[in-house]
Coordinates of N, CA and C and ligand atoms in Angstrom, one line a residue:
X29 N 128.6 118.2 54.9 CA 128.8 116.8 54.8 C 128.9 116.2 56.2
X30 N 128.3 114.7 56.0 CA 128.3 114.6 58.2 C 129.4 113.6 57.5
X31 N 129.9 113.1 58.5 CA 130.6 112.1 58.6 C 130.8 111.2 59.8
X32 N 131.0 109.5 60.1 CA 131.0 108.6 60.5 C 132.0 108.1 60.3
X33 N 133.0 108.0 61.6 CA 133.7 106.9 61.4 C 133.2 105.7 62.7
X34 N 133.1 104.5 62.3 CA 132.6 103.5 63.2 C 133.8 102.9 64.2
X35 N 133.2 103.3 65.3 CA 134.1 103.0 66.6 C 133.5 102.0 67.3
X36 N 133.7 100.4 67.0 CA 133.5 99.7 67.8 C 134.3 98.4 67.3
X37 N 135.0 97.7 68.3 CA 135.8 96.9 68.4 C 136.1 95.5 67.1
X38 N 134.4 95.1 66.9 CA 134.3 94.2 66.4 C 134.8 94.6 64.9
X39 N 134.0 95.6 64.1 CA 134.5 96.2 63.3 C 135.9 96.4 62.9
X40 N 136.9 96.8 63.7 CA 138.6 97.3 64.2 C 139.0 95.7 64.0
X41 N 138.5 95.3 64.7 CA 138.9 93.6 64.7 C 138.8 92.8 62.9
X42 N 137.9 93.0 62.3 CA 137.6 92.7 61.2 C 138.7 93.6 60.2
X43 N 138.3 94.7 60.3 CA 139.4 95.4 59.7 C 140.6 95.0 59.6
X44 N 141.2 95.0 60.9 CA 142.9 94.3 60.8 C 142.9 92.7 60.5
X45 N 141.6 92.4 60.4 CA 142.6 90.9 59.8 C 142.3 91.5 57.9
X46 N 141.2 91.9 57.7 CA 141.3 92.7 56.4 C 142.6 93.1 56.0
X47 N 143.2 93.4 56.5 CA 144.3 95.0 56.4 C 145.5 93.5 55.9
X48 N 145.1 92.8 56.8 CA 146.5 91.8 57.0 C 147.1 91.1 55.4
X49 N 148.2 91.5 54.8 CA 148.5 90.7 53.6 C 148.2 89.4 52.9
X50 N 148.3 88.4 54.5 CA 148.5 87.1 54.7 C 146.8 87.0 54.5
X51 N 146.1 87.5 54.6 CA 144.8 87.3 54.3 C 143.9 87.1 52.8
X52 N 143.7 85.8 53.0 CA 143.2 85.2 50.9 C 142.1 86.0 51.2
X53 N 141.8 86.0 49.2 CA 141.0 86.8 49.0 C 139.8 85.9 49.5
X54 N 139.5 84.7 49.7 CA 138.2 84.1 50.3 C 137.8 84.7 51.4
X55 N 138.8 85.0 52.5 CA 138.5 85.8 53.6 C 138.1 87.0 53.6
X56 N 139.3 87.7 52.9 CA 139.1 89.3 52.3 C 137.2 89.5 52.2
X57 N 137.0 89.0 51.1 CA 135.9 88.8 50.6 C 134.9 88.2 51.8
X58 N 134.9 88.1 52.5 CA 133.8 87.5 53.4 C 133.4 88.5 54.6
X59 N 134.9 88.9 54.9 CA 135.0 90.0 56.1 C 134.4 91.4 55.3
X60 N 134.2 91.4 54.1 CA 134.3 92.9 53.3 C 132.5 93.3 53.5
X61 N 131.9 91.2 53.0 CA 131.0 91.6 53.5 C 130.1 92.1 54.5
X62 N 130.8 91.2 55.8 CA 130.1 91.3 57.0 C 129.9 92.9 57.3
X63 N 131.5 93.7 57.1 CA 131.8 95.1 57.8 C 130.9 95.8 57.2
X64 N 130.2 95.5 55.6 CA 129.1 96.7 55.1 C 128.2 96.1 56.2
X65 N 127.5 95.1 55.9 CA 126.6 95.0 57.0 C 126.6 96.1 58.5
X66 N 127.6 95.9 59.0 CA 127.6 96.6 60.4 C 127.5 97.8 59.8
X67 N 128.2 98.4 59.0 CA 129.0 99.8 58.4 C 126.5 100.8 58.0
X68 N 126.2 99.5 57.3 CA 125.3 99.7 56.9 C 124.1 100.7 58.1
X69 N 124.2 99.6 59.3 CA 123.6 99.9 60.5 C 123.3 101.4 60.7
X70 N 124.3 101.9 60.5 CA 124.6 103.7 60.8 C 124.3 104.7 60.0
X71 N 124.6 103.7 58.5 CA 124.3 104.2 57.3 C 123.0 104.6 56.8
X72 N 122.2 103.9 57.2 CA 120.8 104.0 57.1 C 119.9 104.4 58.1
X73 N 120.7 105.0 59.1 CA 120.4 105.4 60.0 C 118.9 106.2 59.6
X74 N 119.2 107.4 58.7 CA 118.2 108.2 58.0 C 117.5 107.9 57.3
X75 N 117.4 106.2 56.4 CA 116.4 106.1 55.6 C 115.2 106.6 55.6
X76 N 114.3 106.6 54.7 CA 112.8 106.8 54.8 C 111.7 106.2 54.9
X77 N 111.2 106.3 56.3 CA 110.1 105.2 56.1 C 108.9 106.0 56.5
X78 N 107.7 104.8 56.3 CA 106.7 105.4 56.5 C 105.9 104.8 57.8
X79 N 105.0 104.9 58.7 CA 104.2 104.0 59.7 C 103.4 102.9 59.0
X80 N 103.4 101.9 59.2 CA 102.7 101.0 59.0 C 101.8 99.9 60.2
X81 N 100.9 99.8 60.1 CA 100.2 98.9 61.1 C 99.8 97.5 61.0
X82 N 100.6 96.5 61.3 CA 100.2 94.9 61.1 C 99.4 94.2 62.3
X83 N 99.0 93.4 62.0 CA 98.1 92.3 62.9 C 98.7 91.5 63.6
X84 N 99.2 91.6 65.0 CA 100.0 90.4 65.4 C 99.0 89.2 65.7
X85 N 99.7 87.8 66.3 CA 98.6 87.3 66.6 C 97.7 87.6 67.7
X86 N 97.9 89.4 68.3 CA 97.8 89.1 69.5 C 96.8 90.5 69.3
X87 N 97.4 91.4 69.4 CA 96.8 92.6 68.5 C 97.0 93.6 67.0
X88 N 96.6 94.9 67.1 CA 97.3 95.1 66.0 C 98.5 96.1 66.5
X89 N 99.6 96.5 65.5 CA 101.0 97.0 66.4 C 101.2 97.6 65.0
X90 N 101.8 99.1 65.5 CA 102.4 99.8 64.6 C 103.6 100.1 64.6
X91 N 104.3 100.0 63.1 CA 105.2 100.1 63.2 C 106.1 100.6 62.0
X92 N 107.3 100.5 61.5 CA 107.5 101.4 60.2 C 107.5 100.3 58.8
X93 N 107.8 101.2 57.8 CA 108.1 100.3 56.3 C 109.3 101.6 55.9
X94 N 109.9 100.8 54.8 CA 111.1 101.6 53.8 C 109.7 102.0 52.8
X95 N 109.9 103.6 52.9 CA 108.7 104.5 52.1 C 109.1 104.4 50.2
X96 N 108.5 104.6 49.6 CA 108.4 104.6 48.0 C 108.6 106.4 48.2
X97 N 110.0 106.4 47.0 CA 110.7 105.5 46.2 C 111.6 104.8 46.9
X98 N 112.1 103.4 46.6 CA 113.1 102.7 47.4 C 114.5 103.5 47.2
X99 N 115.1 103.2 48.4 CA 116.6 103.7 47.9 C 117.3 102.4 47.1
X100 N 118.2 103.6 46.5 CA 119.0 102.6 45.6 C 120.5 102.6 46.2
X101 N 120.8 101.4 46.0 CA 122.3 100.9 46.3 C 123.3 100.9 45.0
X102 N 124.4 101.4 45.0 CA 125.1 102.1 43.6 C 126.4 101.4 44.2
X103 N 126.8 100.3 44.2 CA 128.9 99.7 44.0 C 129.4 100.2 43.2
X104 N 130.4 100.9 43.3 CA 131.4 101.6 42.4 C 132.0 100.3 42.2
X105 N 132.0 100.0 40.7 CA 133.0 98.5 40.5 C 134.2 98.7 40.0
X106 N 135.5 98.0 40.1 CA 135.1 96.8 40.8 C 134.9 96.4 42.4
X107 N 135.9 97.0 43.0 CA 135.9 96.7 44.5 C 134.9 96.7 45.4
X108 N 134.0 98.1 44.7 CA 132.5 98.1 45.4 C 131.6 96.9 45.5
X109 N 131.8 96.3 44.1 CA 130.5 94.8 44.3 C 131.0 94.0 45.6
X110 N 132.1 94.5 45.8 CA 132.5 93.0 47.3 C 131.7 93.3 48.7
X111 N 131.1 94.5 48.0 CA 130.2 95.4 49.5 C 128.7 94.8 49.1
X112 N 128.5 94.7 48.0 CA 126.9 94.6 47.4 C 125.8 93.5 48.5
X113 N 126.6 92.4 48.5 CA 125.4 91.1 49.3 C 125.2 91.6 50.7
X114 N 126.6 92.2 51.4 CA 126.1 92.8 53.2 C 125.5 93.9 53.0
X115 N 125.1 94.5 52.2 CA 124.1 95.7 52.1 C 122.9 95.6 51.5
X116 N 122.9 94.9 50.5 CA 120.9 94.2 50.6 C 120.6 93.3 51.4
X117 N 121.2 92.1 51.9 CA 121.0 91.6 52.7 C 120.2 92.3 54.1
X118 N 120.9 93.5 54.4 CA 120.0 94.3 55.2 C 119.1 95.2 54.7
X119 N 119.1 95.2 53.6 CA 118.1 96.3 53.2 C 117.5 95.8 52.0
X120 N 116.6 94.6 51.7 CA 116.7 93.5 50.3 C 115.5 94.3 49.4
X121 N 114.7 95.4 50.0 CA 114.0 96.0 49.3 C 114.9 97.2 48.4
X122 N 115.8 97.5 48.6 CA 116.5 98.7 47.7 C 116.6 98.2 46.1
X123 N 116.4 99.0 45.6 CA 117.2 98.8 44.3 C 118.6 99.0 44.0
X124 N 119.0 98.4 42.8 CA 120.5 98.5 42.5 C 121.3 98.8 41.0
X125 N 122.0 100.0 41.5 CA 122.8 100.4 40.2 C 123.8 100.4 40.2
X126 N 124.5 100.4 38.7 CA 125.8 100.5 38.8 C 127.0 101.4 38.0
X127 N 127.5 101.5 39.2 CA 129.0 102.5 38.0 C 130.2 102.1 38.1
X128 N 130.8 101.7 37.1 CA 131.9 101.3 36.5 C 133.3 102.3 36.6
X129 N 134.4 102.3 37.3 CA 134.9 103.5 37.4 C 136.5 102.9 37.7
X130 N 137.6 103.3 36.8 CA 138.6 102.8 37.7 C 139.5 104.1 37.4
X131 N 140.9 104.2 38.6 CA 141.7 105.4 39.0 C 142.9 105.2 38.1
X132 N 143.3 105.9 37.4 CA 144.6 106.1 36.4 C 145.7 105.6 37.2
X133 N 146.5 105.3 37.6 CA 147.3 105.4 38.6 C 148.4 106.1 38.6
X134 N 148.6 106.7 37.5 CA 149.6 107.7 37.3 C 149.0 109.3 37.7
X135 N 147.7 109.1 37.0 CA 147.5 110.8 37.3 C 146.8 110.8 38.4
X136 N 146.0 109.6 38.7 CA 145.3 109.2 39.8 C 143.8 109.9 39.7
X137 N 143.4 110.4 38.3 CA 142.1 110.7 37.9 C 141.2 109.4 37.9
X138 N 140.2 109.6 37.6 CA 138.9 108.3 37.7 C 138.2 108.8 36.5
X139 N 138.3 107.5 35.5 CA 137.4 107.5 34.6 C 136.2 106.7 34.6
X140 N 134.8 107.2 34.0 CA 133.7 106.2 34.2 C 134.0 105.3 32.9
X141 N 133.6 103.8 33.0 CA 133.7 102.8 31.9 C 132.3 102.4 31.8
X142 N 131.7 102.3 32.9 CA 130.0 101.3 32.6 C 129.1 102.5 33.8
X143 N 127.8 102.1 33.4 CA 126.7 103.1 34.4 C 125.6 102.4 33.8
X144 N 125.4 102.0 34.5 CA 123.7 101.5 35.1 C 122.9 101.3 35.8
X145 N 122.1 102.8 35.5 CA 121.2 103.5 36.8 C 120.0 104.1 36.3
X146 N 118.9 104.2 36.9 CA 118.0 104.9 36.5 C 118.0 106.6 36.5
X147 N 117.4 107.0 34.7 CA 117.9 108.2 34.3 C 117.3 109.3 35.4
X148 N 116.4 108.8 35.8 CA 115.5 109.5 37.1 C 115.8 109.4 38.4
X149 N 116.8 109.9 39.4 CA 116.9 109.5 40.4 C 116.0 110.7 41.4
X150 N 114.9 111.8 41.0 CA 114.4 112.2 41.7 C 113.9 111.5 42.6
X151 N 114.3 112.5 44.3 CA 113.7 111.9 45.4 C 114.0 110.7 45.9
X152 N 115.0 110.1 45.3 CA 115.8 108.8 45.7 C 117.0 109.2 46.6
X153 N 116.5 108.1 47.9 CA 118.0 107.9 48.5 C 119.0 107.3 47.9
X154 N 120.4 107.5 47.9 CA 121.1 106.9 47.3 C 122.3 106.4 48.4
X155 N 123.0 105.1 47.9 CA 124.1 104.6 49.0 C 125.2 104.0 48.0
X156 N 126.1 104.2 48.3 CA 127.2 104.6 46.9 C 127.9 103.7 48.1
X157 N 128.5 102.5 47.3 CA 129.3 101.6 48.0 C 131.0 101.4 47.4
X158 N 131.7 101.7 48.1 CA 133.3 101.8 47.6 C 134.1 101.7 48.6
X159 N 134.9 100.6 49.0 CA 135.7 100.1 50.2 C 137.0 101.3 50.5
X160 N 137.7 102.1 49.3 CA 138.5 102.7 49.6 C 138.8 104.2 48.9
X161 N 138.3 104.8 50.5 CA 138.6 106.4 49.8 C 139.3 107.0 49.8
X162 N 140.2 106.9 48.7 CA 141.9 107.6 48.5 C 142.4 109.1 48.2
X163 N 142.1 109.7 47.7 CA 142.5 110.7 47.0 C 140.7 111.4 46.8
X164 N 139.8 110.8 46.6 CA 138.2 110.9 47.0 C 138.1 111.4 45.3
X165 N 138.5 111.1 44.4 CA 138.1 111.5 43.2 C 137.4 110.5 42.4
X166 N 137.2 109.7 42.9 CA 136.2 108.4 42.6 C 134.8 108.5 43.2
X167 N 134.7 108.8 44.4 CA 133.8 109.1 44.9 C 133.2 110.3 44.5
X168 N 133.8 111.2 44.4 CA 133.5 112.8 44.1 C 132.9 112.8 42.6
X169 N 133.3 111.8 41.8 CA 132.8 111.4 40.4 C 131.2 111.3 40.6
X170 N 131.4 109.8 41.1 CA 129.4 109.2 41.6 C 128.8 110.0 42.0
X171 N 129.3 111.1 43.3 CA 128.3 111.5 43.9 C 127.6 112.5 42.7
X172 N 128.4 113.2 42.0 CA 127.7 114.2 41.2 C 127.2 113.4 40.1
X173 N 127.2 112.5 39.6 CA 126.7 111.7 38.4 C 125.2 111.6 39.4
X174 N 125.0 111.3 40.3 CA 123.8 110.6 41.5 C 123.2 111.8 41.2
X175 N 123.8 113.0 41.9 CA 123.3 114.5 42.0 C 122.6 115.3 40.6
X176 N 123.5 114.7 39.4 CA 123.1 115.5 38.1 C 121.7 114.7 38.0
X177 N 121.2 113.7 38.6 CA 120.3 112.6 38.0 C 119.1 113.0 38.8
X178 N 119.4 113.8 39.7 CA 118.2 114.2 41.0 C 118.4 113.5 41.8
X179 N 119.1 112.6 42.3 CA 119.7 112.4 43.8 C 119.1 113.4 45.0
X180 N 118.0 113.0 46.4 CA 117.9 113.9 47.1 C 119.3 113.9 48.3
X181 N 119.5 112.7 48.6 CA 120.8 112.6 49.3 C 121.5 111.1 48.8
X182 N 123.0 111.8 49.0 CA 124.0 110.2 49.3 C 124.6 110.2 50.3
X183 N 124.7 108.6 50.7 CA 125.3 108.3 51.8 C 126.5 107.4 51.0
X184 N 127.8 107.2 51.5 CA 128.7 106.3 51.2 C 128.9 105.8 52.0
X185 N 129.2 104.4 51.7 CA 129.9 103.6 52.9 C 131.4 103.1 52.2
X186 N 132.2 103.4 53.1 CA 133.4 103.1 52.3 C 134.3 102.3 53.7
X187 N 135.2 101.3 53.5 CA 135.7 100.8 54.9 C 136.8 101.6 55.3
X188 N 137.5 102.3 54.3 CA 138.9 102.7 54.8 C 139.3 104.3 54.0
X189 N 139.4 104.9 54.7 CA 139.8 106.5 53.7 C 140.6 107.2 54.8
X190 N 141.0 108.2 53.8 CA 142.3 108.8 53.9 C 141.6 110.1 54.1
X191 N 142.9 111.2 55.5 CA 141.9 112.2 55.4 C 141.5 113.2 54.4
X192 N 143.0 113.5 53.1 CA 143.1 114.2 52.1 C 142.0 113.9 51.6
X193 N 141.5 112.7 50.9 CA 139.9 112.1 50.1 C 139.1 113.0 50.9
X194 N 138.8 112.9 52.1 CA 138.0 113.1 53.0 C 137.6 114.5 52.9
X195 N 138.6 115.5 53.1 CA 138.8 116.6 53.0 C 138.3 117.1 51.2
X196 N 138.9 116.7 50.2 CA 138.1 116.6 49.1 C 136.9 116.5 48.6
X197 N 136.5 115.4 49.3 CA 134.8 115.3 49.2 C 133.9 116.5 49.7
X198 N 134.7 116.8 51.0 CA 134.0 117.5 51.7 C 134.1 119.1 50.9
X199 N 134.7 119.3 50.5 CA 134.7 120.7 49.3 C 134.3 120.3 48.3
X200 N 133.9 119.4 47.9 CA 133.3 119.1 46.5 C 132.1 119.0 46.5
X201 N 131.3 118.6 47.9 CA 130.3 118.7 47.5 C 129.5 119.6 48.5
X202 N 130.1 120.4 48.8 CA 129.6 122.0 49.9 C 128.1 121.8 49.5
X203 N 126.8 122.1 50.4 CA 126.1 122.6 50.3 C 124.9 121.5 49.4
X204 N 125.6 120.3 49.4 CA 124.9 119.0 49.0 C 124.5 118.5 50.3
X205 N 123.4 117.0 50.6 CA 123.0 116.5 51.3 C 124.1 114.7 51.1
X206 N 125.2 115.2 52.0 CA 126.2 114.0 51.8 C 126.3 113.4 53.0
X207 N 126.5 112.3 53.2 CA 126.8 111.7 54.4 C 127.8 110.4 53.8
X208 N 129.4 110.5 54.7 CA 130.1 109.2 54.7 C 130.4 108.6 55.8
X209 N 129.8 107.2 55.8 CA 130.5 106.1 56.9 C 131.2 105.5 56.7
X210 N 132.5 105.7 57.3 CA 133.5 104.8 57.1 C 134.1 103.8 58.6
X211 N 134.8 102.9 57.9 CA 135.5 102.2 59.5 C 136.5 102.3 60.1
X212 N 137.0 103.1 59.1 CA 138.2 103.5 59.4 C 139.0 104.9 59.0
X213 N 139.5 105.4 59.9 CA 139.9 107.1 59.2 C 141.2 106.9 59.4
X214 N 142.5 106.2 58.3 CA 143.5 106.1 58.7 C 144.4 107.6 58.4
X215 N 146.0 107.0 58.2 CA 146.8 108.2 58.5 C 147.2 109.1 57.6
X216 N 147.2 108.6 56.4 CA 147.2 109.7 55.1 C 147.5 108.8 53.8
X217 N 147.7 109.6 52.8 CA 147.9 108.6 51.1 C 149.3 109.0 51.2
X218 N 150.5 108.0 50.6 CA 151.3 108.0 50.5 C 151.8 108.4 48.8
X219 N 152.6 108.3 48.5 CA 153.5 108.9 46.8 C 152.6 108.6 45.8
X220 N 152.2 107.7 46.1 CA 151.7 107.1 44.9 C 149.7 106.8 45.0
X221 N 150.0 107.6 46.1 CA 148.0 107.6 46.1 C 147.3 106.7 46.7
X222 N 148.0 105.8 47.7 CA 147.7 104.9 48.1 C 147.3 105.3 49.7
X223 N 146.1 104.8 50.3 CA 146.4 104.9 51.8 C 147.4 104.6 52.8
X224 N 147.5 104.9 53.6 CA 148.9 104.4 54.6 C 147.7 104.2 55.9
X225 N 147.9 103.6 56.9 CA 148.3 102.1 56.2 C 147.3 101.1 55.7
X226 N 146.1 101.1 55.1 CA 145.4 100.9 54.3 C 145.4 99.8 54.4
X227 N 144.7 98.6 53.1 CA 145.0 97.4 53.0 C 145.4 97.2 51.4
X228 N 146.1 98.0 50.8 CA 146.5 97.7 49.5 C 145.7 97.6 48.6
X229 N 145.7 97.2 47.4 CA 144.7 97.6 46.4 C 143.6 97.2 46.7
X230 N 142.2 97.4 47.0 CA 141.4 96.5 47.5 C 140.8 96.4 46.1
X231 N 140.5 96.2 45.2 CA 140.2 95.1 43.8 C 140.5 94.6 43.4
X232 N 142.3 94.0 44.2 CA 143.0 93.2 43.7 C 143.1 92.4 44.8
X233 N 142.5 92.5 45.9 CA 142.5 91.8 46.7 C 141.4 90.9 46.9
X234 N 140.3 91.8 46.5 CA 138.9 91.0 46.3 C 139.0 90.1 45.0
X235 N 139.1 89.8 43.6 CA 139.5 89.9 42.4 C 140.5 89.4 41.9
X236 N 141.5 89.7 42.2 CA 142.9 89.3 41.3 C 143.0 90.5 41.2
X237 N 144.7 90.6 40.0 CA 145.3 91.5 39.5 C 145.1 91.4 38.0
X238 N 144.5 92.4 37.2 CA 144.0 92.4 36.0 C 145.2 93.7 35.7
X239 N 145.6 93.1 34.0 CA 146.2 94.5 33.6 C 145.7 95.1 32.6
Ligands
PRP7 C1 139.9 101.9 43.8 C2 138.8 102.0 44.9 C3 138.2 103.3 44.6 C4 139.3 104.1 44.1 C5 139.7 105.1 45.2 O1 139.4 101.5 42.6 O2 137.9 100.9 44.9 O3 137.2 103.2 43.6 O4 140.4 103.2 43.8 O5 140.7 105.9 44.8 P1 140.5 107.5 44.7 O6 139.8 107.9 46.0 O7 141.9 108.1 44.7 O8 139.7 107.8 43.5 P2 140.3 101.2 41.4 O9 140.4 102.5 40.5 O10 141.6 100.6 41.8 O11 139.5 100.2 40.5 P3 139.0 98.7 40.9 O12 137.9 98.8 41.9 O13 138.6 98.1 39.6 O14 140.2 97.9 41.4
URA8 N1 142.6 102.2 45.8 C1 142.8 101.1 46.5 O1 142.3 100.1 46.2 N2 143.6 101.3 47.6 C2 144.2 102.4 48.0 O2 144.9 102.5 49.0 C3 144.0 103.6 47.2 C4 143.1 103.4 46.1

């Protein structure tokens, strides 16, 4: 598993006003999107493209395309859709699926509720979007749902994880083609499964509080 955490100021800066309590969800939500954007930059570092040759008005110039099959973009909802617009926005050719997933908060297991994705994911990139990776059993869910489906590789972008998750993923999915970028590698999950010092529930921050 590679991993990314994004070291650059602007990013850190976004983050901590994210992080900040005093921060409405209008903001929350605006900054969530920008940071996939950036987050995305690194993310796709690997995509697949092919050469392509266009006509300028001057000569002809080569240069690349995103190759067939497109990758697909997968938001773990709910908190993931708050990542969805800064990541097609950069990449508006991908396709888009979805998985429905929320964390018990007692046992802190992840059950799937909705999935809609193509039953074929042979030879598809995949980019699995979820702002916070806790305990990494949410994640560790998708990535094998992607993988059971022929997934060649996933990448996650997630903005804030914990190293425990981290460590989790990374034994769960041994000897897979995984890659996570995150923006932040903070200091551990606290009692109740939460990151320290994180930004608190982030679906309820994007969202409301639903019970
Ligand atoms: C949050 C978050 C992740 C998950 C992370 O979702 O968006 O999906 O928790 O926790 P884990 O790494 O311990 O599995 P949540 O279950 O709260 O659902 P929501 O997005 O609907 O709020
Ligand atoms: N889910 C969240 O939204 N935040 C956490 O800190 C942990 C799980």
């Amino acid at each position: 598993m590679r991993v990314h955490v994004a070291d650059h100021p602007l990013i850190t800066h976004k983050l901590t006003v994210l992080r900040d309590e005093a921060t409405p969800s209008s903001t929350f939500r605006a900054l969530a999107e920008e940071l996939v954007t950036l987050l995305a930059y690194e993310a796709t570092r690997n995509v697949r493209v092919e050469e392509v040759t266009v006509q300028t008005p001057v000569a002809l110039a080569k240069g690349l395309a995103i190759s067939s099959p497109r990758p697909i973009v997968v938001p773990i909802l709910r908190a993931g859709l708050g990542m969805l617009e800064g990541m097609v926005k950069l990449v508006p050719t991908a396709e888009v699926g979805f998985l429905g997933m929320v964390r018990n908060e007692e046992t802190l297991q992840p059950t799937t509720y909705a999935e809609r994705l193509p039953d074929d994911l042979s030879n598809r990139q995949c980019f699995v979007l979820d702002p916070m990776l806790a305990t990494g059993g949410s994640l560790i869910a998708a990535i094998e749902y992607l993988f059971k489906r022929g997934a060649q590789d996933v990448t996650a972008i997630c903005l804030i994880a914990a190293p425990e998750g981290l460590e989790a993923v990374k034994k769960a999915t041994e000897g897979r083609e995984v890659t996570i970028v995150i923006g932040a590698l903070d200091e551990k999950l606290n009692e109740v499964g939460y990151i320290v010092p994180g930004l608190g529930d982030a679906g309820d921050r994007l969202y409301g509080t639903v019970d």
